[in-house]
mmCIF file of C-alpha atoms in Angstrom:
data_model
loop_
_atom_site.group_PDB
_atom_site.id
_atom_site.type_symbol
_atom_site.label_atom_id
_atom_site.label_comp_id
_atom_site.label_asym_id
_atom_site.label_seq_id
_atom_site.Cartn_x
_atom_site.Cartn_y
_atom_site.Cartn_z
ATOM 1 C CA MET L 4 115.304 7.084 -120.728
ATOM 2 C CA LYS L 5 113.751 7.877 -117.377
ATOM 3 C CA ASN L 6 116.524 6.040 -115.544
ATOM 4 C CA ILE L 7 119.277 8.224 -117.015
ATOM 5 C CA GLU L 8 117.440 11.400 -115.986
ATOM 6 C CA ASP L 9 117.011 10.052 -112.457
ATOM 7 C CA ILE L 10 120.710 9.185 -112.253
ATOM 8 C CA ASN L 11 121.668 12.679 -113.450
ATOM 9 C CA LYS L 12 119.349 14.381 -110.944
ATOM 10 C CA ALA L 13 120.684 12.242 -108.089
ATOM 11 C CA ALA L 14 124.279 13.060 -109.061
ATOM 12 C CA ILE L 15 123.496 16.792 -109.240
ATOM 13 C CA GLN L 16 121.852 16.719 -105.796
ATOM 14 C CA LYS L 17 124.860 14.885 -104.383
ATOM 15 C CA LEU L 18 127.303 17.429 -105.846
ATOM 16 C CA THR L 19 125.286 20.490 -104.798
ATOM 17 C CA ALA L 20 124.649 19.242 -101.255
ATOM 18 C CA ASN L 21 127.905 20.636 -99.865
ATOM 19 C CA LYS L 22 128.406 23.648 -102.173
ATOM 20 C CA LYS L 23 126.068 26.330 -103.431
ATOM 21 C CA ILE L 24 126.128 27.147 -107.127
ATOM 22 C CA THR L 25 125.453 30.807 -107.861
ATOM 23 C CA GLU L 26 122.923 31.748 -110.525
ATOM 24 C CA PHE L 27 124.476 33.649 -113.426
ATOM 25 C CA SER L 28 123.836 34.193 -117.115
ATOM 26 C CA PRO L 29 125.847 35.100 -120.217
ATOM 27 C CA GLY L 30 127.079 38.690 -120.064
ATOM 28 C CA ASP L 31 127.779 38.571 -116.330
ATOM 29 C CA THR L 32 131.291 39.252 -115.081
ATOM 30 C CA ILE L 33 132.127 36.315 -112.853
ATOM 31 C CA LYS L 34 135.042 35.177 -110.724
ATOM 32 C CA VAL L 35 135.595 31.414 -110.774
ATOM 33 C CA GLY L 36 137.722 29.773 -108.083
ATOM 34 C CA VAL L 37 139.469 26.654 -109.414
ATOM 35 C CA LYS L 38 141.228 24.095 -107.202
ATOM 36 C CA ILE L 39 144.781 23.427 -108.358
ATOM 37 C CA VAL L 40 146.956 20.677 -106.903
ATOM 38 C CA GLU L 41 150.718 21.336 -106.908
ATOM 39 C CA GLY L 42 152.511 18.363 -105.408
ATOM 40 C CA LYS L 43 151.017 17.883 -101.952
ATOM 41 C CA ARG L 44 149.703 21.433 -101.799
ATOM 42 C CA GLU L 45 146.234 22.442 -102.936
ATOM 43 C CA ARG L 46 145.347 26.061 -103.686
ATOM 44 C CA ILE L 47 142.564 28.031 -105.330
ATOM 45 C CA GLN L 48 143.287 30.059 -108.465
ATOM 46 C CA TYR L 49 140.748 32.665 -109.562
ATOM 47 C CA PHE L 50 139.778 33.323 -113.173
ATOM 48 C CA GLU L 51 137.746 36.512 -113.634
ATOM 49 C CA GLY L 52 136.062 37.461 -116.888
ATOM 50 C CA VAL L 53 132.839 37.724 -118.848
ATOM 51 C CA CYS L 54 130.673 34.647 -119.246
ATOM 52 C CA ILE L 55 130.199 34.358 -123.019
ATOM 53 C CA ALA L 56 128.321 31.038 -123.115
ATOM 54 C CA LYS L 57 126.400 28.745 -120.818
ATOM 55 C CA LYS L 58 125.274 25.242 -121.742
ATOM 56 C CA ASN L 59 122.588 23.717 -119.519
ATOM 57 C CA ARG L 60 122.884 19.937 -119.983
ATOM 58 C CA ASP L 61 122.030 18.474 -116.560
ATOM 59 C CA LEU L 62 125.232 16.942 -115.195
ATOM 60 C CA ASN L 63 127.213 17.979 -118.283
ATOM 61 C CA SER L 64 126.423 21.701 -117.893
ATOM 62 C CA SER L 65 129.316 24.018 -118.666
ATOM 63 C CA PHE L 66 130.120 27.676 -119.154
ATOM 64 C CA THR L 67 132.823 29.640 -120.946
ATOM 65 C CA VAL L 68 134.554 32.660 -119.424
ATOM 66 C CA ARG L 69 136.593 35.147 -121.476
ATOM 67 C CA LYS L 70 139.087 37.682 -120.183
ATOM 68 C CA ILE L 71 141.780 39.878 -121.686
ATOM 69 C CA SER L 72 145.200 39.078 -120.221
ATOM 70 C CA PHE L 73 148.110 41.312 -121.255
ATOM 71 C CA GLY L 74 146.260 42.371 -124.410
ATOM 72 C CA GLU L 75 145.494 38.793 -125.441
ATOM 73 C CA GLY L 76 142.047 37.194 -125.183
ATOM 74 C CA VAL L 77 141.911 34.075 -123.007
ATOM 75 C CA GLU L 78 138.886 31.771 -122.842
ATOM 76 C CA ARG L 79 138.385 28.946 -120.433
ATOM 77 C CA THR L 80 135.528 26.450 -120.278
ATOM 78 C CA PHE L 81 134.453 25.050 -116.908
ATOM 79 C CA ALA L 82 132.151 22.167 -116.031
ATOM 80 C CA LEU L 83 129.473 23.620 -113.765
ATOM 81 C CA TYR L 84 129.274 20.649 -111.378
ATOM 82 C CA SER L 85 132.993 19.841 -111.400
ATOM 83 C CA PRO L 86 134.604 19.247 -107.997
ATOM 84 C CA ASN L 87 137.524 21.381 -109.234
ATOM 85 C CA VAL L 88 135.296 24.483 -109.373
ATOM 86 C CA ALA L 89 135.485 25.765 -105.801
ATOM 87 C CA SER L 90 133.353 28.898 -106.134
ATOM 88 C CA ILE L 91 131.529 31.114 -108.610
ATOM 89 C CA ASN L 92 130.961 34.763 -107.667
ATOM 90 C CA VAL L 93 129.013 37.246 -109.779
ATOM 91 C CA ILE L 94 130.909 40.550 -109.852
ATOM 92 C CA ARG L 95 128.396 42.447 -112.015
ATOM 93 C CA SER L 96 125.407 41.548 -114.158
ATOM 94 C CA GLY L 97 125.535 42.382 -117.836
ATOM 95 C CA LYS L 98 122.653 43.495 -120.018
ATOM 96 C CA VAL L 99 122.755 41.408 -123.205
ATOM 97 C CA ARG L 100 120.215 40.113 -125.721
ATOM 98 C CA ARG L 101 122.038 36.979 -126.829
ATOM 99 C CA ALA L 102 122.633 33.614 -125.198
ATOM 100 C CA LYS L 103 126.032 33.151 -126.834
ATOM 101 C CA LEU L 104 128.357 36.158 -126.944
ATOM 102 C CA TYR L 105 130.884 34.766 -129.411
ATOM 103 C CA TYR L 106 130.914 38.098 -131.259
ATOM 104 C CA LEU L 107 133.031 39.508 -128.402
ATOM 105 C CA ARG L 108 135.975 37.485 -129.751
ATOM 106 C CA ASP L 109 136.292 39.855 -132.709
ATOM 107 C CA ARG L 110 135.961 43.055 -130.682
ATOM 108 C CA LYS L 111 138.613 44.971 -128.815
ATOM 109 C CA GLY L 112 138.603 47.919 -126.422
ATOM 110 C CA LYS L 113 135.428 49.877 -125.792
ATOM 111 C CA SER L 114 133.358 47.953 -128.334
ATOM 112 C CA ALA L 115 133.869 44.775 -126.269
ATOM 113 C CA ARG L 116 132.243 46.301 -123.180
ATOM 114 C CA ILE L 117 128.867 45.142 -121.894
ATOM 115 C CA ALA L 118 126.333 47.480 -120.288
ATOM 116 C CA GLU L 119 125.482 46.766 -116.661
ATOM 117 C CA LYS L 120 122.028 45.455 -115.811
ATOM 118 C CA ILE L 121 120.195 47.682 -113.344
ATOM 119 C CA LYS L 122 118.401 45.637 -110.723
ATOM 120 C CA LYS L 123 115.090 46.862 -109.361
ATOM 121 C CA LYS L 124 114.471 46.882 -105.632
ATOM 122 C CA ILE L 125 111.894 44.315 -104.632
ATOM 123 C CA GLY L 126 109.495 44.803 -101.751
ATOM 124 C CA VAL L 127 108.598 48.456 -102.276
ATOM 125 C CA ASP L 128 104.918 48.867 -103.081
ATOM 126 C CA VAL L 129 104.423 52.104 -104.976
ATOM 127 C CA SER L 130 100.672 51.708 -105.433
ATOM 128 C CA VAL L 131 99.882 52.079 -101.705
ATOM 129 C CA LYS L 132 99.450 55.736 -100.793
ATOM 130 C CA SER L 133 99.983 56.931 -97.255
ATOM 131 C CA GLU L 134 96.697 57.812 -95.607
ATOM 132 C CA GLU L 135 96.982 61.008 -93.570
ATOM 133 C CA PRO L 136 93.958 62.576 -91.915
ATOM 134 C CA LYS L 137 93.165 65.959 -93.461
ATOM 135 C CA ALA L 138 91.131 67.430 -90.608
ATOM 136 C CA ASN L 139 92.312 71.017 -90.938
ATOM 137 C CA PRO L 140 93.466 71.965 -94.463
ATOM 138 C CA LYS L 141 94.099 75.588 -93.434
ATOM 139 C CA ALA L 142 96.643 74.475 -90.821
ATOM 140 C CA SER L 143 98.735 72.720 -93.459
ATOM 141 C CA GLN L 144 98.675 75.840 -95.648
ATOM 142 C CA THR L 145 99.925 78.012 -92.786
ATOM 143 C CA GLU L 146 102.702 75.535 -92.053
ATOM 144 C CA GLU L 147 103.810 75.755 -95.686
ATOM 145 C CA VAL L 148 103.835 79.561 -95.504
ATOM 146 C CA LYS L 149 105.932 79.450 -92.328
ATOM 147 C CA ALA L 150 108.370 77.051 -93.964
ATOM 148 C CA VAL L 151 108.700 79.346 -96.973
ATOM 149 C CA GLY L 152 109.159 82.404 -94.739
ATOM 150 C CA GLU L 153 112.034 80.750 -92.851
ATOM 151 C CA LYS L 154 114.358 80.676 -95.857
ATOM 152 C CA LYS L 155 117.784 81.962 -94.965
ATOM 153 C CA GLU L 156 119.584 84.234 -97.334
ATOM 154 C CA THR L 157 123.040 83.205 -98.338
ATOM 155 C CA PRO L 158 125.730 85.866 -98.029
ATOM 156 C CA LYS L 159 126.676 87.451 -101.320
ATOM 157 C CA VAL L 160 130.281 87.290 -102.367
ATOM 158 C CA GLU L 161 131.698 90.412 -103.929
ATOM 159 C CA THR L 162 133.746 89.856 -107.029
ATOM 160 C CA LYS L 163 136.284 92.296 -108.325
ATOM 161 C CA SER L 164 136.173 92.879 -112.020
ATOM 162 C CA GLU L 165 139.140 94.258 -113.834
ATOM 163 C CA LYS L 166 138.685 97.413 -115.784
ATOM 164 C CA PRO L 167 139.053 97.132 -119.531
ATOM 165 C CA ALA L 168 142.422 98.092 -120.994
ATOM 166 C CA SER L 169 141.006 101.336 -122.451
ATOM 167 C CA GLU L 170 139.981 102.641 -118.981
ATOM 168 C CA LYS L 171 143.365 101.923 -117.350
ATOM 169 C CA LYS L 172 145.119 104.741 -119.247
#
């Protein structure tokens, strides 16, 4: 049992050595670049949609992407560590509470939308307050009064009002 796990981990390290796999989760809108060979030519075709399922099974990990193409729902399943998957880009993160979003298959239009996840900025410490020396509290009060006294008045615009119909006669 341990040997199979070691083989899988070694294969994953070998496959991820030359390409970076982006972290994503179900509900995210992703753009998957797939290598397609046409004769002697090789090109990359992009498939953009919502990730509705992700299966984490070591080397056999896969994910399913769903998009609406010309009013018809199209789903495509990709192997995560496949050499045919050239790139995975996260377009936007979705806020969902389920791991499998198969219920989106039955929905159309606005009910099939997913709310966007708002990311918090990391590295800002709110708890630390700036320490300013308060040597002369009266000086700060006078500065505030000066700032209030410097308000500029905006010019007033005159508006013409029409006289009621009874006054025009």
